[in-house]
Structures are given as C-alpha cells and as structure tokens.
Amino acid sequence: ASTWNSHSFDNKSVLVTGASRGIGRTTAIFFAKAGASVAISARSSGALDETKAMILKEVPSAKVEKFVADVSKKEDMEAAVEGTAKAFGGLDVVIANAGYINPCDQSEFSLSS
C-alpha cells in the first residue's frame, strides 16, 4: 500500500503482457495505483477492455493504452512496445507475463504413464 500512497511510479510507463486476466491483470492494476501510465497487451480485445475498465474503476485518472498482440509474433510485440513509447513518451518497465507454448512441444510436458 505504501507504493500506492507514495505514487512511486509517477511519470513512469509500464507495458504488461498477458494483462487480460489473472496475474497480468492484477499487475496492471497495481502499477496504475502506483501512478504509472499502463499499457496492457493480450490476444483478447474484449478481455483487455475488461482490464482497462477495472483499472479506470480503481484509478479514474489512470492513463491506459490497449494493444491486442500475440507474444509469439514479433511484429505484434514491436507494435505494442513502439505504441507504448509513443503514447507515453517512453517505456520504463516491461512485465513479460504472457506465456506461449508450441503445440508440437507439448509431448515434452506430458506425464508418462
């Protein structure tokens, strides 16, 4: 709570991938409460709209940008990073929260019987 009260992230910008739910959503809200301008990224536009609404409910004055992006696609991530920097005048922190697994690699993670 002291981070929120002191607004230790005022004048900082943060990009959070995988921000459409779970840890990513909670992280984006945390940084907004701490005073940061927050860019949220995920594959689901609708879920990002929910995250943005939750951020603005908690911090009505928050600066929030949304980027629909797939972390497995270089061009998507370049657009999100560049868009964040352009919107906020720079990029200070990236939280790489989104996960990706290649379906062809799943056998490495399955339990053997």
Coordinates of C-alpha atoms in Angstrom, one line a residue:
A1 CA 0.0 0.0 0.0
S2 CA 2.9 2.4 0.6
T3 CA 3.8 2.1 -3.1
W4 CA 0.3 3.3 -4.0
N5 CA 0.3 6.1 -1.4
S6 CA 3.7 7.4 -2.5
H7 CA 2.9 7.0 -6.2
S8 CA 6.4 5.7 -6.7
F9 CA 5.7 5.1 -10.4
D10 CA 4.6 8.6 -11.3
N11 CA 5.9 9.7 -14.7
K12 CA 6.8 6.0 -15.5
S13 CA 5.3 3.9 -18.2
V14 CA 4.7 0.2 -17.9
L15 CA 3.8 -2.4 -20.5
V16 CA 2.2 -5.6 -19.2
T17 CA 1.8 -8.6 -21.5
G18 CA -0.9 -11.2 -20.7
A19 CA -2.9 -8.4 -19.0
S20 CA -6.3 -9.8 -19.9
R21 CA -6.7 -11.9 -16.7
G22 CA -5.0 -13.3 -13.6
I23 CA -1.6 -12.1 -12.6
G24 CA -1.2 -9.8 -15.6
R25 CA -4.5 -8.0 -14.9
T26 CA -3.6 -7.7 -11.2
T27 CA -0.1 -6.4 -12.1
A28 CA -1.5 -3.7 -14.4
I29 CA -3.9 -2.5 -11.7
F30 CA -1.1 -2.4 -9.2
F31 CA 1.1 -0.2 -11.4
A32 CA -1.8 2.1 -12.2
K33 CA -2.4 2.5 -8.5
A34 CA 1.3 3.3 -8.0
G35 CA 0.9 6.2 -10.5
A36 CA 2.3 4.6 -13.7
S37 CA 0.9 5.0 -17.2
V38 CA -0.1 1.5 -18.1
A39 CA -0.1 -0.3 -21.5
I40 CA -1.9 -3.6 -21.4
S41 CA -1.4 -6.3 -24.0
A42 CA -3.0 -9.7 -24.7
R43 CA -4.7 -11.5 -27.6
S44 CA -8.3 -10.9 -26.4
S45 CA -9.6 -7.4 -27.2
G46 CA -12.7 -7.9 -25.1
A47 CA -10.8 -9.2 -22.0
L48 CA -8.4 -6.2 -22.4
D49 CA -11.4 -3.9 -22.4
E50 CA -12.5 -5.5 -19.1
T51 CA -9.0 -5.0 -17.6
K52 CA -9.0 -1.3 -18.8
A53 CA -12.4 -0.8 -17.1
M54 CA -11.1 -2.3 -13.9
I55 CA -8.1 -0.1 -13.9
L56 CA -10.2 3.0 -14.5
K57 CA -12.6 2.0 -11.8
E58 CA -9.7 1.8 -9.3
V59 CA -7.8 4.8 -10.7
P60 CA -10.1 7.1 -12.7
S61 CA -7.3 9.4 -13.7
A62 CA -5.1 6.5 -15.0
K63 CA -3.5 6.6 -18.5
V64 CA -4.2 3.3 -20.1
E65 CA -3.4 2.1 -23.6
K66 CA -4.6 -1.3 -25.0
F67 CA -2.6 -3.4 -27.5
V68 CA -4.1 -6.6 -29.0
A69 CA -1.0 -8.6 -29.5
D70 CA 0.3 -12.2 -29.6
V71 CA 3.6 -12.6 -27.9
S72 CA 4.6 -15.3 -30.3
K73 CA 4.5 -12.7 -33.2
K74 CA 7.5 -10.4 -33.3
E75 CA 5.6 -7.7 -35.3
D76 CA 2.8 -7.7 -32.7
M77 CA 5.2 -7.1 -29.9
E78 CA 7.2 -4.5 -31.8
A79 CA 3.9 -2.6 -32.4
A80 CA 3.0 -2.8 -28.7
V81 CA 6.4 -1.6 -27.5
E82 CA 6.5 1.2 -30.1
G83 CA 2.9 2.2 -29.4
T84 CA 3.5 2.3 -25.7
A85 CA 6.6 4.5 -26.1
K86 CA 4.8 6.8 -28.5
A87 CA 1.7 7.1 -26.3
F88 CA 3.6 7.8 -23.0
G89 CA 6.8 9.4 -24.3
G90 CA 8.9 6.4 -23.4
L91 CA 8.8 3.0 -21.9
D92 CA 10.3 2.3 -18.5
V93 CA 9.2 -1.2 -17.4
V94 CA 8.1 -4.3 -19.3
I95 CA 6.4 -7.1 -17.4
A96 CA 6.6 -10.2 -19.7
N97 CA 3.8 -12.1 -18.2
A98 CA 2.2 -13.8 -21.2
G99 CA 3.1 -17.4 -21.9
Y100 CA 3.4 -19.3 -25.1
I101 CA 3.9 -23.0 -25.8
N102 CA 4.3 -24.6 -29.2
P103 CA 1.7 -27.4 -29.6
C104 CA 4.4 -29.5 -31.2
D105 CA 6.4 -29.3 -27.9
Q106 CA 3.6 -30.4 -25.6
S107 CA 4.8 -34.0 -25.5
E108 CA 7.8 -32.8 -23.5
F109 CA 5.5 -31.7 -20.8
S110 CA 3.0 -34.6 -20.7
L111 CA 3.1 -37.1 -17.9
S112 CA 4.3 -40.6 -19.0
S113 CA 2.1 -43.5 -18.0

